[in-house]
Amino acid sequence: MSRQGNSQDYDWLVKVIVIGDSGVGKTNVLSQFCDSKFSITHMTTLGVDFKIKTIEADGKKLKLQIWDTAGQERFRTITKTYYKGAQGVILTYSVIDRQSFYNVDGWLKSIQENTNSNDVQLVLLGNKADMSAERQVTLEEGMKLSQQFNIPFFETSAKSNMNINEAFQNLSQRIIQTLSKIQANDETHNLNIKQTGGKEKPKSDICC
């Protein structure tokens, strides 16, 4: 994460990653949000893929660098490097693929193992909601799972653009809240150091 000055056209540059099982529509979610595009043909993403989009929320401009998993999830090779520096996570399953729904728990564990989860904001997407005839996961099941883990939840359709912008807007607002708190804490810390002449009070080694 980087904080920019007034000369830039954004307030923060942040990294967002899109994760979930292969075939749930992650690349189309990303393409719809950034480029208003949707591809009916399923093509497995290969290599590192990310897009840039600036979004405004709560009076601040976030420049989102949004990373796709580039097909690595098929081989369970997503590494800590992919998660490194992420302030936001779009965790996606497909409502027409029950196994991808069951695997959400494993993805959440991966997030906890590879990030400072206290500072990372998440959104859960139940994608392909337009394919009602093939649905395997109900809206109620998605809502129950999101409540269990206390994660904002949206059923989405990358094809029709249903709730795609809303999901990213929700995530961006919570990222801004987190970054604003971190910035405020840093400013308070620096002010305390300045007031004590650059010296912090030594901690006592005495244990009670």
PDB file of C-alpha atoms in Angstrom:
ATOM      1  CA  MET A   1       0.000   0.000   0.000  1.00  0.00           C
ATOM      2  CA  SER A   2       1.299   3.466  -0.801  1.00  0.00           C
ATOM      3  CA  ARG A   3      -0.042   6.867   0.210  1.00  0.00           C
ATOM      4  CA  GLN A   4       0.240   9.518  -2.498  1.00  0.00           C
ATOM      5  CA  GLY A   5       0.543  13.269  -2.341  1.00  0.00           C
ATOM      6  CA  ASN A   6      -1.727  15.901  -3.862  1.00  0.00           C
ATOM      7  CA  SER A   7       0.081  15.690  -7.213  1.00  0.00           C
ATOM      8  CA  GLN A   8      -1.374  12.215  -7.808  1.00  0.00           C
ATOM      9  CA  ASP A   9      -4.884  11.478  -9.053  1.00  0.00           C
ATOM     10  CA  TYR A  10      -5.502   8.986  -6.239  1.00  0.00           C
ATOM     11  CA  ASP A  11      -5.120   8.805  -2.475  1.00  0.00           C
ATOM     12  CA  TRP A  12      -3.973   5.205  -2.102  1.00  0.00           C
ATOM     13  CA  LEU A  13      -2.615   2.476  -4.348  1.00  0.00           C
ATOM     14  CA  VAL A  14      -3.812  -0.879  -3.021  1.00  0.00           C
ATOM     15  CA  LYS A  15      -3.533  -4.514  -4.020  1.00  0.00           C
ATOM     16  CA  VAL A  16      -6.663  -6.646  -4.299  1.00  0.00           C
ATOM     17  CA  ILE A  17      -6.550 -10.353  -5.125  1.00  0.00           C
ATOM     18  CA  VAL A  18      -9.337 -12.482  -6.602  1.00  0.00           C
ATOM     19  CA  ILE A  19      -9.270 -16.093  -5.396  1.00  0.00           C
ATOM     20  CA  GLY A  20     -11.438 -19.193  -5.552  1.00  0.00           C
ATOM     21  CA  ASP A  21     -11.637 -22.485  -7.398  1.00  0.00           C
ATOM     22  CA  SER A  22     -10.868 -22.733 -11.099  1.00  0.00           C
ATOM     23  CA  GLY A  23     -13.888 -22.112 -13.319  1.00  0.00           C
ATOM     24  CA  VAL A  24     -15.956 -20.013 -10.895  1.00  0.00           C
ATOM     25  CA  GLY A  25     -15.654 -16.932 -13.104  1.00  0.00           C
ATOM     26  CA  LYS A  26     -12.909 -14.926 -11.407  1.00  0.00           C
ATOM     27  CA  THR A  27     -11.428 -13.604 -14.650  1.00  0.00           C
ATOM     28  CA  ASN A  28     -14.854 -12.569 -15.942  1.00  0.00           C
ATOM     29  CA  VAL A  29     -15.624 -10.800 -12.654  1.00  0.00           C
ATOM     30  CA  LEU A  30     -12.384  -8.872 -13.069  1.00  0.00           C
ATOM     31  CA  SER A  31     -13.002  -8.133 -16.762  1.00  0.00           C
ATOM     32  CA  GLN A  32     -16.563  -6.981 -16.140  1.00  0.00           C
ATOM     33  CA  PHE A  33     -15.528  -4.638 -13.343  1.00  0.00           C
ATOM     34  CA  CYS A  34     -12.513  -3.133 -15.098  1.00  0.00           C
ATOM     35  CA  ASP A  35     -13.458  -3.297 -18.782  1.00  0.00           C
ATOM     36  CA  SER A  36     -17.219  -4.010 -18.891  1.00  0.00           C
ATOM     37  CA  LYS A  37     -16.438  -7.191 -20.814  1.00  0.00           C
ATOM     38  CA  PHE A  38     -17.648 -10.781 -20.499  1.00  0.00           C
ATOM     39  CA  SER A  39     -16.474 -13.872 -22.381  1.00  0.00           C
ATOM     40  CA  ILE A  40     -18.782 -16.866 -22.819  1.00  0.00           C
ATOM     41  CA  THR A  41     -15.842 -19.081 -23.772  1.00  0.00           C
ATOM     42  CA  HIS A  42     -13.992 -20.412 -20.725  1.00  0.00           C
ATOM     43  CA  MET A  43     -10.256 -19.933 -21.080  1.00  0.00           C
ATOM     44  CA  THR A  44      -7.960 -20.831 -18.209  1.00  0.00           C
ATOM     45  CA  THR A  45      -5.853 -17.868 -17.174  1.00  0.00           C
ATOM     46  CA  LEU A  46      -2.131 -18.476 -17.559  1.00  0.00           C
ATOM     47  CA  GLY A  47       0.681 -16.323 -16.226  1.00  0.00           C
ATOM     48  CA  VAL A  48       0.379 -13.296 -13.946  1.00  0.00           C
ATOM     49  CA  ASP A  49      -2.691 -11.232 -14.768  1.00  0.00           C
ATOM     50  CA  PHE A  50      -3.780  -8.015 -13.110  1.00  0.00           C
ATOM     51  CA  LYS A  51      -5.795  -4.949 -14.012  1.00  0.00           C
ATOM     52  CA  ILE A  52      -5.847  -1.388 -12.734  1.00  0.00           C
ATOM     53  CA  LYS A  53      -8.949   0.625 -11.905  1.00  0.00           C
ATOM     54  CA  THR A  54      -9.432   3.785  -9.856  1.00  0.00           C
ATOM     55  CA  ILE A  55     -12.553   3.902  -7.727  1.00  0.00           C
ATOM     56  CA  GLU A  56     -13.914   6.626  -5.440  1.00  0.00           C
ATOM     57  CA  ALA A  57     -15.407   5.766  -2.071  1.00  0.00           C
ATOM     58  CA  ASP A  58     -16.020   7.816   1.072  1.00  0.00           C
ATOM     59  CA  GLY A  59     -14.495  10.873  -0.606  1.00  0.00           C
ATOM     60  CA  LYS A  60     -11.200   9.092  -1.299  1.00  0.00           C
ATOM     61  CA  LYS A  61      -9.767   7.701  -4.522  1.00  0.00           C
ATOM     62  CA  LEU A  62      -8.345   4.199  -4.482  1.00  0.00           C
ATOM     63  CA  LYS A  63      -6.198   2.975  -7.330  1.00  0.00           C
ATOM     64  CA  LEU A  64      -6.900  -0.748  -7.267  1.00  0.00           C
ATOM     65  CA  GLN A  65      -4.311  -3.165  -8.595  1.00  0.00           C
ATOM     66  CA  ILE A  66      -6.464  -6.283  -8.941  1.00  0.00           C
ATOM     67  CA  TRP A  67      -4.675  -9.617  -9.326  1.00  0.00           C
ATOM     68  CA  ASP A  68      -6.087 -12.791 -10.854  1.00  0.00           C
ATOM     69  CA  THR A  69      -4.712 -16.129  -9.653  1.00  0.00           C
ATOM     70  CA  ALA A  70      -3.512 -16.927 -13.178  1.00  0.00           C
ATOM     71  CA  GLY A  71      -4.685 -20.539 -13.043  1.00  0.00           C
ATOM     72  CA  GLN A  72      -2.413 -21.436 -10.140  1.00  0.00           C
ATOM     73  CA  GLU A  73      -5.358 -22.600  -8.021  1.00  0.00           C
ATOM     74  CA  ARG A  74      -5.719 -25.673 -10.244  1.00  0.00           C
ATOM     75  CA  PHE A  75      -2.369 -26.917  -8.950  1.00  0.00           C
ATOM     76  CA  ARG A  76      -2.665 -25.533  -5.396  1.00  0.00           C
ATOM     77  CA  THR A  77       0.488 -23.513  -6.048  1.00  0.00           C
ATOM     78  CA  ILE A  78      -0.741 -20.104  -4.894  1.00  0.00           C
ATOM     79  CA  THR A  79       2.143 -18.850  -2.798  1.00  0.00           C
ATOM     80  CA  LYS A  80       2.663 -16.299  -0.077  1.00  0.00           C
ATOM     81  CA  THR A  81       4.101 -13.989  -2.748  1.00  0.00           C
ATOM     82  CA  TYR A  82       0.673 -13.751  -4.381  1.00  0.00           C
ATOM     83  CA  TYR A  83      -0.934 -12.736  -1.084  1.00  0.00           C
ATOM     84  CA  LYS A  84       1.891 -10.386  -0.073  1.00  0.00           C
ATOM     85  CA  GLY A  85       0.801  -6.779   0.321  1.00  0.00           C
ATOM     86  CA  ALA A  86      -2.880  -7.444  -0.359  1.00  0.00           C
ATOM     87  CA  GLN A  87      -5.321  -5.121   1.382  1.00  0.00           C
ATOM     88  CA  GLY A  88      -8.415  -6.724  -0.139  1.00  0.00           C
ATOM     89  CA  VAL A  89      -9.592 -10.186  -1.188  1.00  0.00           C
ATOM     90  CA  ILE A  90     -12.470 -11.110  -3.492  1.00  0.00           C
ATOM     91  CA  LEU A  91     -13.247 -14.734  -2.560  1.00  0.00           C
ATOM     92  CA  THR A  92     -15.421 -16.322  -5.238  1.00  0.00           C
ATOM     93  CA  TYR A  93     -17.406 -19.519  -5.599  1.00  0.00           C
ATOM     94  CA  SER A  94     -19.930 -20.529  -8.263  1.00  0.00           C
ATOM     95  CA  VAL A  95     -23.585 -21.084  -7.366  1.00  0.00           C
ATOM     96  CA  ILE A  96     -23.656 -23.844 -10.008  1.00  0.00           C
ATOM     97  CA  ASP A  97     -20.676 -25.677  -8.485  1.00  0.00           C
ATOM     98  CA  ARG A  98     -21.327 -26.936  -4.960  1.00  0.00           C
ATOM     99  CA  GLN A  99     -17.757 -28.152  -4.506  1.00  0.00           C
ATOM    100  CA  SER A 100     -16.450 -24.617  -5.057  1.00  0.00           C
ATOM    101  CA  PHE A 101     -18.803 -23.537  -2.257  1.00  0.00           C
ATOM    102  CA  TYR A 102     -17.482 -26.254   0.062  1.00  0.00           C
ATOM    103  CA  ASN A 103     -13.921 -25.157  -0.724  1.00  0.00           C
ATOM    104  CA  VAL A 104     -14.498 -21.605   0.556  1.00  0.00           C
ATOM    105  CA  ASP A 105     -13.421 -22.758   4.024  1.00  0.00           C
ATOM    106  CA  GLY A 106     -10.057 -23.894   2.650  1.00  0.00           C
ATOM    107  CA  TRP A 107      -9.533 -20.573   0.885  1.00  0.00           C
ATOM    108  CA  LEU A 108     -10.269 -18.709   4.109  1.00  0.00           C
ATOM    109  CA  LYS A 109      -7.644 -20.796   5.906  1.00  0.00           C
ATOM    110  CA  SER A 110      -5.173 -19.955   3.130  1.00  0.00           C
ATOM    111  CA  ILE A 111      -5.874 -16.247   3.630  1.00  0.00           C
ATOM    112  CA  GLN A 112      -5.287 -16.566   7.377  1.00  0.00           C
ATOM    113  CA  GLU A 113      -2.024 -18.441   6.843  1.00  0.00           C
ATOM    114  CA  ASN A 114      -0.599 -16.044   4.255  1.00  0.00           C
ATOM    115  CA  THR A 115      -1.746 -12.572   5.308  1.00  0.00           C
ATOM    116  CA  ASN A 116      -2.146 -10.341   8.307  1.00  0.00           C
ATOM    117  CA  SER A 117      -5.850 -11.144   8.282  1.00  0.00           C
ATOM    118  CA  ASN A 118      -6.683  -8.352  10.751  1.00  0.00           C
ATOM    119  CA  ASP A 119      -5.765  -5.722   8.148  1.00  0.00           C
ATOM    120  CA  VAL A 120      -7.150  -7.492   5.060  1.00  0.00           C
ATOM    121  CA  GLN A 121     -10.740  -6.877   3.996  1.00  0.00           C
ATOM    122  CA  LEU A 122     -12.759  -9.660   2.341  1.00  0.00           C
ATOM    123  CA  VAL A 123     -15.862  -9.950   0.195  1.00  0.00           C
ATOM    124  CA  LEU A 124     -17.524 -13.278  -0.622  1.00  0.00           C
ATOM    125  CA  LEU A 125     -19.089 -13.649  -4.076  1.00  0.00           C
ATOM    126  CA  GLY A 126     -21.529 -16.340  -5.205  1.00  0.00           C
ATOM    127  CA  ASN A 127     -20.972 -15.930  -8.939  1.00  0.00           C
ATOM    128  CA  LYS A 128     -22.996 -17.149 -11.961  1.00  0.00           C
ATOM    129  CA  ALA A 129     -26.283 -16.262 -10.250  1.00  0.00           C
ATOM    130  CA  ASP A 130     -27.855 -15.722 -13.685  1.00  0.00           C
ATOM    131  CA  MET A 131     -27.741 -19.495 -14.344  1.00  0.00           C
ATOM    132  CA  SER A 132     -30.777 -20.309 -12.197  1.00  0.00           C
ATOM    133  CA  ALA A 133     -31.608 -23.586 -13.958  1.00  0.00           C
ATOM    134  CA  GLU A 134     -28.215 -25.015 -12.983  1.00  0.00           C
ATOM    135  CA  ARG A 135     -28.057 -23.624  -9.448  1.00  0.00           C
ATOM    136  CA  GLN A 136     -26.651 -25.952  -6.788  1.00  0.00           C
ATOM    137  CA  VAL A 137     -26.087 -23.459  -3.952  1.00  0.00           C
ATOM    138  CA  THR A 138     -28.990 -21.404  -2.607  1.00  0.00           C
ATOM    139  CA  LEU A 139     -28.870 -17.735  -1.672  1.00  0.00           C
ATOM    140  CA  GLU A 140     -29.659 -18.712   1.914  1.00  0.00           C
ATOM    141  CA  GLU A 141     -26.638 -21.022   2.070  1.00  0.00           C
ATOM    142  CA  GLY A 142     -24.363 -18.237   0.862  1.00  0.00           C
ATOM    143  CA  MET A 143     -25.787 -15.816   3.412  1.00  0.00           C
ATOM    144  CA  LYS A 144     -25.396 -18.342   6.229  1.00  0.00           C
ATOM    145  CA  LEU A 145     -21.754 -18.945   5.316  1.00  0.00           C
ATOM    146  CA  SER A 146     -21.014 -15.225   5.170  1.00  0.00           C
ATOM    147  CA  GLN A 147     -22.616 -14.709   8.581  1.00  0.00           C
ATOM    148  CA  GLN A 148     -20.589 -17.594   9.998  1.00  0.00           C
ATOM    149  CA  PHE A 149     -17.331 -15.908   8.987  1.00  0.00           C
ATOM    150  CA  ASN A 150     -18.618 -12.314   9.266  1.00  0.00           C
ATOM    151  CA  ILE A 151     -17.842 -11.482   5.626  1.00  0.00           C
ATOM    152  CA  PRO A 152     -19.955  -9.239   3.358  1.00  0.00           C
ATOM    153  CA  PHE A 153     -21.682 -11.377   0.725  1.00  0.00           C
ATOM    154  CA  PHE A 154     -23.018 -10.730  -2.760  1.00  0.00           C
ATOM    155  CA  GLU A 155     -24.532 -13.060  -5.308  1.00  0.00           C
ATOM    156  CA  THR A 156     -23.133 -11.861  -8.619  1.00  0.00           C
ATOM    157  CA  SER A 157     -23.298 -12.397 -12.337  1.00  0.00           C
ATOM    158  CA  ALA A 158     -20.260 -11.389 -14.341  1.00  0.00           C
ATOM    159  CA  LYS A 159     -22.398 -11.907 -17.448  1.00  0.00           C
ATOM    160  CA  SER A 160     -25.139  -9.424 -16.514  1.00  0.00           C
ATOM    161  CA  ASN A 161     -22.934  -7.268 -14.246  1.00  0.00           C
ATOM    162  CA  MET A 162     -25.233  -7.989 -11.292  1.00  0.00           C
ATOM    163  CA  ASN A 163     -23.684  -6.723  -8.027  1.00  0.00           C
ATOM    164  CA  ILE A 164     -20.140  -6.608  -9.453  1.00  0.00           C
ATOM    165  CA  ASN A 165     -19.673  -2.867  -8.917  1.00  0.00           C
ATOM    166  CA  GLU A 166     -21.495  -3.041  -5.584  1.00  0.00           C
ATOM    167  CA  ALA A 167     -19.129  -5.725  -4.306  1.00  0.00           C
ATOM    168  CA  PHE A 168     -15.998  -3.784  -5.246  1.00  0.00           C
ATOM    169  CA  GLN A 169     -17.493  -0.585  -3.818  1.00  0.00           C
ATOM    170  CA  ASN A 170     -18.186  -2.327  -0.509  1.00  0.00           C
ATOM    171  CA  LEU A 171     -14.658  -3.722  -0.398  1.00  0.00           C
ATOM    172  CA  SER A 172     -13.126  -0.338  -1.272  1.00  0.00           C
ATOM    173  CA  GLN A 173     -15.040   1.460   1.480  1.00  0.00           C
ATOM    174  CA  ARG A 174     -13.782  -0.967   4.109  1.00  0.00           C
ATOM    175  CA  ILE A 175     -10.211  -0.790   2.789  1.00  0.00           C
ATOM    176  CA  ILE A 176     -10.363   3.001   3.115  1.00  0.00           C
ATOM    177  CA  GLN A 177     -11.615   2.691   6.695  1.00  0.00           C
ATOM    178  CA  THR A 178      -8.746   0.337   7.542  1.00  0.00           C
ATOM    179  CA  LEU A 179      -6.092   2.516   5.878  1.00  0.00           C
ATOM    180  CA  SER A 180      -7.475   5.655   7.525  1.00  0.00           C
ATOM    181  CA  LYS A 181      -7.189   4.022  10.959  1.00  0.00           C
ATOM    182  CA  ILE A 182      -3.617   2.900  10.237  1.00  0.00           C
ATOM    183  CA  GLN A 183      -2.709   6.394   9.036  1.00  0.00           C
ATOM    184  CA  ALA A 184      -4.279   8.013  12.106  1.00  0.00           C
ATOM    185  CA  ASN A 185      -2.393   5.641  14.419  1.00  0.00           C
ATOM    186  CA  ASP A 186       0.885   6.402  12.615  1.00  0.00           C
ATOM    187  CA  GLU A 187       0.315  10.147  12.929  1.00  0.00           C
ATOM    188  CA  THR A 188      -0.471   9.801  16.642  1.00  0.00           C
ATOM    189  CA  HIS A 189       2.649   7.676  17.142  1.00  0.00           C
ATOM    190  CA  ASN A 190       4.838  10.229  15.335  1.00  0.00           C
ATOM    191  CA  LEU A 191       3.305  13.071  17.347  1.00  0.00           C
ATOM    192  CA  ASN A 192       4.058  11.268  20.616  1.00  0.00           C
ATOM    193  CA  ILE A 193       7.680  10.758  19.565  1.00  0.00           C
ATOM    194  CA  LYS A 194       7.991  14.433  18.628  1.00  0.00           C
ATOM    195  CA  GLN A 195       6.562  15.555  21.966  1.00  0.00           C
ATOM    196  CA  THR A 196       9.080  13.413  23.867  1.00  0.00           C
ATOM    197  CA  GLY A 197      12.029  14.753  21.901  1.00  0.00           C
ATOM    198  CA  GLY A 198      12.343  11.698  19.692  1.00  0.00           C
ATOM    199  CA  LYS A 199      12.530   9.315  22.624  1.00  0.00           C
ATOM    200  CA  GLU A 200       9.845   6.902  23.653  1.00  0.00           C
ATOM    201  CA  LYS A 201       9.482   5.962  27.284  1.00  0.00           C
ATOM    202  CA  PRO A 202      11.538   2.842  28.041  1.00  0.00           C
ATOM    203  CA  LYS A 203       9.579  -0.250  28.904  1.00  0.00           C
ATOM    204  CA  SER A 204      10.066  -1.737  32.332  1.00  0.00           C
ATOM    205  CA  ASP A 205      11.611  -5.184  32.574  1.00  0.00           C
ATOM    206  CA  ILE A 206       9.922  -5.762  35.926  1.00  0.00           C
ATOM    207  CA  CYS A 207       7.203  -8.392  35.829  1.00  0.00           C
ATOM    208  CA  CYS A 208       4.408  -8.405  38.358  1.00  0.00           C
TER     209      CYS A 208
END
